[in-house]
mmCIF file of C-alpha atoms in Angstrom:
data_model
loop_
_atom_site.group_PDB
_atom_site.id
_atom_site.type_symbol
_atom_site.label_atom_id
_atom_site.label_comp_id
_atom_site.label_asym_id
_atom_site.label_seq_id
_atom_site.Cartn_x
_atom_site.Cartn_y
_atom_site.Cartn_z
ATOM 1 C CA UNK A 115 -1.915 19.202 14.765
ATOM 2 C CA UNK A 116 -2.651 20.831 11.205
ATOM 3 C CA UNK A 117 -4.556 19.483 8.668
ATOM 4 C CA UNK A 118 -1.153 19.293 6.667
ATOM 5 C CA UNK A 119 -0.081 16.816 8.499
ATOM 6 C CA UNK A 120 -2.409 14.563 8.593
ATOM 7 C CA UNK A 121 -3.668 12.545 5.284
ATOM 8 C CA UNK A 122 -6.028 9.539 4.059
ATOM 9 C CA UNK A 123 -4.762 9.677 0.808
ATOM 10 C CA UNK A 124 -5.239 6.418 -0.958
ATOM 11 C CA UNK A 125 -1.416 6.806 -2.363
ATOM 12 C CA UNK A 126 0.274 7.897 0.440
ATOM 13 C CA UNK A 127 -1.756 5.056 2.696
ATOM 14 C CA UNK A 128 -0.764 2.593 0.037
ATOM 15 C CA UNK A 129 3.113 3.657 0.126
ATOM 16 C CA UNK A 130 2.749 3.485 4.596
ATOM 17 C CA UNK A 131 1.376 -0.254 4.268
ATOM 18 C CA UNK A 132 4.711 -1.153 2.325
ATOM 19 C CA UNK A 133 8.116 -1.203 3.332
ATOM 20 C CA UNK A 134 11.922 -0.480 1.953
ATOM 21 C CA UNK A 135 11.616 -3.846 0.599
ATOM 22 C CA UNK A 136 8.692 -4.943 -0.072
ATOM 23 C CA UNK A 137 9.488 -8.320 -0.060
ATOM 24 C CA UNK A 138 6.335 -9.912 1.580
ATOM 25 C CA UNK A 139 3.879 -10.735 -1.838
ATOM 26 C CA UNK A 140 0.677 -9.185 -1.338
ATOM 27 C CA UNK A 141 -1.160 -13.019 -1.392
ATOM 28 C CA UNK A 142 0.522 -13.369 1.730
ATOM 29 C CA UNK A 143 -0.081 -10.230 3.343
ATOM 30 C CA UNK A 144 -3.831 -11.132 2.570
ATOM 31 C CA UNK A 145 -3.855 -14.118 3.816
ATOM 32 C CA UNK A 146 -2.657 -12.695 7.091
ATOM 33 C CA UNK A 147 -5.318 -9.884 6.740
ATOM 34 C CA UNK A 148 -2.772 -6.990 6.977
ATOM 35 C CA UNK A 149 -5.764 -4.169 6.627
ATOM 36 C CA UNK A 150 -2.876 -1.417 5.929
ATOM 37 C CA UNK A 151 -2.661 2.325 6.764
ATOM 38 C CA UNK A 152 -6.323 4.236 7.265
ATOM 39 C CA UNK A 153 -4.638 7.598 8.474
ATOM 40 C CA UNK A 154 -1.319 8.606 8.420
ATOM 41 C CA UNK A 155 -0.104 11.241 11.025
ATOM 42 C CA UNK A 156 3.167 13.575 11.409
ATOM 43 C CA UNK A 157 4.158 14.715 14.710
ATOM 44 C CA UNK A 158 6.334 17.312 15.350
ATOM 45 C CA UNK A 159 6.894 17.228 19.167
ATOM 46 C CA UNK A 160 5.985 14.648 22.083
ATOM 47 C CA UNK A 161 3.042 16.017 23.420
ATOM 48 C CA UNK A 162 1.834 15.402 19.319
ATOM 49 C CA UNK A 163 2.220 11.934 20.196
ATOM 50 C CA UNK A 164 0.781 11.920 23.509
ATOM 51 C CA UNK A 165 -2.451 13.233 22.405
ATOM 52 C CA UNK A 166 -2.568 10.824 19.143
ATOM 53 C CA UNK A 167 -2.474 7.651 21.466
ATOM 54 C CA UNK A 168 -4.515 9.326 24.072
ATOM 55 C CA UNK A 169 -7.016 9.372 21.796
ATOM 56 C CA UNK A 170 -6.384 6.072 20.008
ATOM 57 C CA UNK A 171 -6.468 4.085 23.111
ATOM 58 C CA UNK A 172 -9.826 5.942 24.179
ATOM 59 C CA UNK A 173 -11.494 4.562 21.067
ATOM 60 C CA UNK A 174 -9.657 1.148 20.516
ATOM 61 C CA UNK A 175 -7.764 2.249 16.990
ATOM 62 C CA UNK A 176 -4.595 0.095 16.778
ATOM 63 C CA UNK A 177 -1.221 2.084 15.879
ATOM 64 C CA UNK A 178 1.716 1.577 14.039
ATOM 65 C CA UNK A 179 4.884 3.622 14.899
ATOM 66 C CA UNK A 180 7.317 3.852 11.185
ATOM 67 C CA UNK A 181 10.311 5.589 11.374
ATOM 68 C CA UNK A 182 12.757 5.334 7.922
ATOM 69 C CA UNK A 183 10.781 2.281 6.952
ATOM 70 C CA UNK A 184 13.894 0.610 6.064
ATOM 71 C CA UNK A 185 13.356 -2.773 7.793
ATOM 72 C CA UNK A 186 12.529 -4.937 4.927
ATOM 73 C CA UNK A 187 10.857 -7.656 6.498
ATOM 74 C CA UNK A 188 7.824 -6.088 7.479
ATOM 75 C CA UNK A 189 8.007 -4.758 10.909
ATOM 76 C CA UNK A 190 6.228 -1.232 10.124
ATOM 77 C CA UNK A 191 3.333 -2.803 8.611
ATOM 78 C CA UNK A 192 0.114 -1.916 9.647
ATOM 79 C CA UNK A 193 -1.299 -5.429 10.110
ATOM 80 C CA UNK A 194 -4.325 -4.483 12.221
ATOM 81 C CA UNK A 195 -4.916 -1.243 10.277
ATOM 82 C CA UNK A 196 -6.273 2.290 12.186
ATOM 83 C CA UNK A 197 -2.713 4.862 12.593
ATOM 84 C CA UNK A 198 0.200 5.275 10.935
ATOM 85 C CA UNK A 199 2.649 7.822 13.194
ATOM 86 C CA UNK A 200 5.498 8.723 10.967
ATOM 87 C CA UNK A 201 8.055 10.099 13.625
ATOM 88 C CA UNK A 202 10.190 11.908 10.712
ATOM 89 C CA UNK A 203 9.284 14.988 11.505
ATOM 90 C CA UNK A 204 10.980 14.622 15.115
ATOM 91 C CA UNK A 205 14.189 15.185 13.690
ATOM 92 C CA UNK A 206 16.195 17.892 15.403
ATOM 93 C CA UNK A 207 19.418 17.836 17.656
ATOM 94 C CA UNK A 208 18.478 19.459 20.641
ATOM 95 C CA UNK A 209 21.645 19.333 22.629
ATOM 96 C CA UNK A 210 25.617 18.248 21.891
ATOM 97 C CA UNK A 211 27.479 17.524 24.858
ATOM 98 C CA UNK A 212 30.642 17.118 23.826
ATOM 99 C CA UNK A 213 32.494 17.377 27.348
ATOM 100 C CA UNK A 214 30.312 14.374 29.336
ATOM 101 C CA UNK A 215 29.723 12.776 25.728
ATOM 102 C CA UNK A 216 26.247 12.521 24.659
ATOM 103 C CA UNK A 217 23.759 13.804 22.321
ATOM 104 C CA UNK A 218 20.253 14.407 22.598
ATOM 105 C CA UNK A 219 18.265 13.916 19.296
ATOM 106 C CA UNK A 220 14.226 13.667 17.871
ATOM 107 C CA UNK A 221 13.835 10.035 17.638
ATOM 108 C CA UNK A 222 13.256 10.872 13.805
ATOM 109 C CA UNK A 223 16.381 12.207 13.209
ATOM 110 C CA UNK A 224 18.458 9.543 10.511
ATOM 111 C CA UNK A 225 21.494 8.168 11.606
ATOM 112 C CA UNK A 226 23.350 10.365 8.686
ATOM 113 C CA UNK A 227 21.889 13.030 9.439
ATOM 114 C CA UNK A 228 23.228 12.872 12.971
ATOM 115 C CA UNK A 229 26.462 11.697 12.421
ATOM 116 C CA UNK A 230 26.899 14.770 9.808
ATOM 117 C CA UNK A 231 26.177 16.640 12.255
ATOM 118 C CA UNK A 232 28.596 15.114 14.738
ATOM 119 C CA UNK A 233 31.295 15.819 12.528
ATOM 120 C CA UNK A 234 30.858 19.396 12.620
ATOM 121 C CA UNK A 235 32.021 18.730 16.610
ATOM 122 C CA UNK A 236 34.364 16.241 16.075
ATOM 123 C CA UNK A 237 32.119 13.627 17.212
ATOM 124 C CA UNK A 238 31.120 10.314 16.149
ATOM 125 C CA UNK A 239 28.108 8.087 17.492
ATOM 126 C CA UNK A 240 29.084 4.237 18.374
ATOM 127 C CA UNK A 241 26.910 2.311 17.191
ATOM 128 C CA UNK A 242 24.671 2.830 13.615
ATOM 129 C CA UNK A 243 22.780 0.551 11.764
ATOM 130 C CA UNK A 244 24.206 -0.092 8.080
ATOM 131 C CA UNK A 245 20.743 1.381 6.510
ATOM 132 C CA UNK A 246 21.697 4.966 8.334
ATOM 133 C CA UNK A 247 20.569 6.941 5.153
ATOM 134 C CA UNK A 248 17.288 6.315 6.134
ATOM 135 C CA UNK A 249 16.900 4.513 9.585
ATOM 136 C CA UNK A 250 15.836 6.643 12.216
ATOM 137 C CA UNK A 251 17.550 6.393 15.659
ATOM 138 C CA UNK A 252 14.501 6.131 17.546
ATOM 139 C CA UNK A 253 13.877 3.065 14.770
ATOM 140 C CA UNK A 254 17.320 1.479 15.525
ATOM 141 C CA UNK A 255 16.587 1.542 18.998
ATOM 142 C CA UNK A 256 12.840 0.332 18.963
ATOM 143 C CA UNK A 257 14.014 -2.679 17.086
ATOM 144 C CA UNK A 258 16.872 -3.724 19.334
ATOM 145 C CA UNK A 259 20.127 -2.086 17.351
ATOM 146 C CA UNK A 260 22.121 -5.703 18.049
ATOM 147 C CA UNK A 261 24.029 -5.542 14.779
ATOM 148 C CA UNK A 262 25.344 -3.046 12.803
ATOM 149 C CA UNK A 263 28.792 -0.882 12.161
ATOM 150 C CA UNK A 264 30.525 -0.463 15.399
ATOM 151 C CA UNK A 265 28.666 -2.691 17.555
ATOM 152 C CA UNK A 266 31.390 -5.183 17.537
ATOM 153 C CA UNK A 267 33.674 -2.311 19.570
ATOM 154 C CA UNK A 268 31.046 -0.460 20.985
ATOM 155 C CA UNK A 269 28.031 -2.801 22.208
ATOM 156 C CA UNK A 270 24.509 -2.622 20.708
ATOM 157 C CA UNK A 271 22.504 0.246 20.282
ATOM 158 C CA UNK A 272 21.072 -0.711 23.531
ATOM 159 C CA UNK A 273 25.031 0.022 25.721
ATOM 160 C CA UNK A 274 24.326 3.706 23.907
ATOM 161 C CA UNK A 275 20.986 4.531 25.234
ATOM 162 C CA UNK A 276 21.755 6.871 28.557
ATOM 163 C CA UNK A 277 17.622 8.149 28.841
ATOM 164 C CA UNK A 278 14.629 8.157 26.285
ATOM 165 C CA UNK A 279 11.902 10.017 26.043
ATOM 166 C CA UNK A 280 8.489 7.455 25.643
ATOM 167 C CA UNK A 281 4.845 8.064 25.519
ATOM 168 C CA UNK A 282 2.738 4.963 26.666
ATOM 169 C CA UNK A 283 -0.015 3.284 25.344
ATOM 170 C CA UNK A 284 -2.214 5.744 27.372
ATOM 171 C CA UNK A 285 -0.448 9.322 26.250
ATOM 172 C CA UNK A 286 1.114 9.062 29.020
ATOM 173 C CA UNK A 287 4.871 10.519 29.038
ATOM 174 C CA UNK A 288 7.994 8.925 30.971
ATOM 175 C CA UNK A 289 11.726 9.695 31.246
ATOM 176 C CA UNK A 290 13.967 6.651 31.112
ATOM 177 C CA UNK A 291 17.020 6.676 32.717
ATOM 178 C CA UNK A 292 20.400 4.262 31.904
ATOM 179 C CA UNK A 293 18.891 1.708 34.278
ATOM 180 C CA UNK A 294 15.641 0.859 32.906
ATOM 181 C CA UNK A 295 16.075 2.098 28.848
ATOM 182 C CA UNK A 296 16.658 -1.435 28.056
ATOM 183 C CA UNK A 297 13.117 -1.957 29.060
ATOM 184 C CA UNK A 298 12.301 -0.408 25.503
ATOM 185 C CA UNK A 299 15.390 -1.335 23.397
ATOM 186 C CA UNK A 300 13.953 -3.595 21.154
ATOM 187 C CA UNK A 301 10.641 -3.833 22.498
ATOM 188 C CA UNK A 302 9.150 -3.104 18.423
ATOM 189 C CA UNK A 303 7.038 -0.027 19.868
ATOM 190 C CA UNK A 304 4.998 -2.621 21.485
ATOM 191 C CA UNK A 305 5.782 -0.553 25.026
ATOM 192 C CA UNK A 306 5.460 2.647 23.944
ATOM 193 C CA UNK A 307 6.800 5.143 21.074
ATOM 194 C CA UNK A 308 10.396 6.079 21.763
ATOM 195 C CA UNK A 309 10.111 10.230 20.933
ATOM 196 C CA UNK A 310 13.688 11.702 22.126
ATOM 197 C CA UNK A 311 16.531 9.765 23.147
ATOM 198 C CA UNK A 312 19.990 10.579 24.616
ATOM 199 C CA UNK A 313 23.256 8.705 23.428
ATOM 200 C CA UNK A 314 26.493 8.678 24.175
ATOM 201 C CA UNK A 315 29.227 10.326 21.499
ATOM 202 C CA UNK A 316 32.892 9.174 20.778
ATOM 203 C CA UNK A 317 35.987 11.708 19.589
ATOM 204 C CA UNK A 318 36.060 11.231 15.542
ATOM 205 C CA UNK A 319 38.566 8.878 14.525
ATOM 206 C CA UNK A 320 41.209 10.447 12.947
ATOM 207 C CA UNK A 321 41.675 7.149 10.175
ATOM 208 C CA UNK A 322 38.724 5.451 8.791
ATOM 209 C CA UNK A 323 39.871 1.997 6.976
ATOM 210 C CA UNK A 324 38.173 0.680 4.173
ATOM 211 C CA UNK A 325 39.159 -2.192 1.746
ATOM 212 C CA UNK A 326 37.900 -4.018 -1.116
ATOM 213 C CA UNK A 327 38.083 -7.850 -2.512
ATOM 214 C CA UNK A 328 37.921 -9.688 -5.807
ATOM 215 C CA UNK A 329 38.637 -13.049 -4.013
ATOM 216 C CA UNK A 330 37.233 -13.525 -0.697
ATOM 217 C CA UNK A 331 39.699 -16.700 -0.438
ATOM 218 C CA UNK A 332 42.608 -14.444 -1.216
ATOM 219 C CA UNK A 333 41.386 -11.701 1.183
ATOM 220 C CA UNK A 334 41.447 -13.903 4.239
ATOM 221 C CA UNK A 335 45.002 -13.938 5.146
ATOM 222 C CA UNK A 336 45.308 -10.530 5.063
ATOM 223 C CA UNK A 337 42.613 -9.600 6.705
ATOM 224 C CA UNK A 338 42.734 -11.755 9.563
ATOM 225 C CA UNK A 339 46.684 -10.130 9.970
ATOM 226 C CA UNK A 340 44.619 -6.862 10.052
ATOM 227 C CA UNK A 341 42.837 -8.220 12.880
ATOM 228 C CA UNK A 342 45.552 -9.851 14.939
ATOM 229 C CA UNK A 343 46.884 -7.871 17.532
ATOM 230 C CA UNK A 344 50.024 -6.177 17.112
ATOM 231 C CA UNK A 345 53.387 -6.204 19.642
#
């Protein structure tokens, strides 16, 4: 990996020891003894990744895994210190399978990103987390992808997963298939770093809905007629 990707810039470790939100006061993260970023790293491709935590876990340097940073409650903080990954840079659609429906994408890709792309197909994705500006997918997966727009037709991010691409703790790299993906869907990259997955696509919708309120009282009729079934 180039130098170029790599930094120990005191800004840029500052900005990877905060979140979207920073909500959490810094008196608190002290008192916890978050230690924050000492190195931040940008893979391009798997094997990146493999040899990063090959070498971490060789000399005991604790990682954190950040994808959009758009959790805002703290989740890509680097309590314990040692490497930032930012996965970002893994952001390319490698295949579109429109016929069997799926998609296989960089884990760094953002959620608009891909479904811009999807578009171009006439393809949608099921399932996307509300922050999809920024949130990654491998980031919507990681953290368990059990709310979010669509999830109430289509299941969690977890019923889109078909097959990921993971490197363990070691550097070690595994293929997941449908039957044990969940074993990582929502596991907080405590398993191992989700690199490439594969999900499963939906024909665009030809209508999208939207509607607006100045009364939620006076919006509840109507909307629960919008949601009653109809002969």
């Amino acid at each position: 990996m180039g130098k170029e990707r790599i930094s120990t810039e005191e800004s840029e470790l500052f900005c990877y020891s905060r979140d979207l939100g920073n909500s959490i006061p810094d008196e608190l993260l002290k008192a916890y003894g978050m230690l924050g970023a000492e190195v931040v790293v940008l893979p391009k491709t798997t094997e990146e990744v493999s040899a990063i935590l090959e070498y971490a876990y060789e000399n005991d340097i604790p990682i954190t895994t950040r994808g959009g940073g758009s959790w805002a409650l703290g989740g890509v903080l680097p309590m314990d210190g040692g490497i930032v990954i930012d996965m970002c840079r893994m952001n390319t659609i490698k295949t579109v399978n429109k016929e069997d429906g799926y998609v296989d994408v960089g884990a760094g890709i953002s959620w608009k990103k891909l479904m811009d792309s999807l578009k171009t197909y006439g393809l949608m994705v099921g399932a996307h987390p509300s922050s999809a500006v920024s949130a990654t997918v491998g980031g919507f997966i990681a953290t368990g992808g059990g709310a979010g727009t669509g999830v109430p037709k289509y299941g969690t991010v977890g019923d889109q997963v078909l097959s990921l691409k993971v490197v363990l703790s070691s550097g070690k790299i595994i293929q997941t298939d449908p039957w044990n993906s969940w074993l990582f869907t929502g596991s907080e990259g405590t398993l191992g770093i989700v690199t490439e997955a594969t999900v499963k696509v939906f024909p665009l919708r030809e209508e999208t809905r939207k509607s607006h309120c100045f009364s939620i009282l006076a919006t509840i009729p109507p909307f629960v007629n919008l949601l009653s079934p109809k002969p």
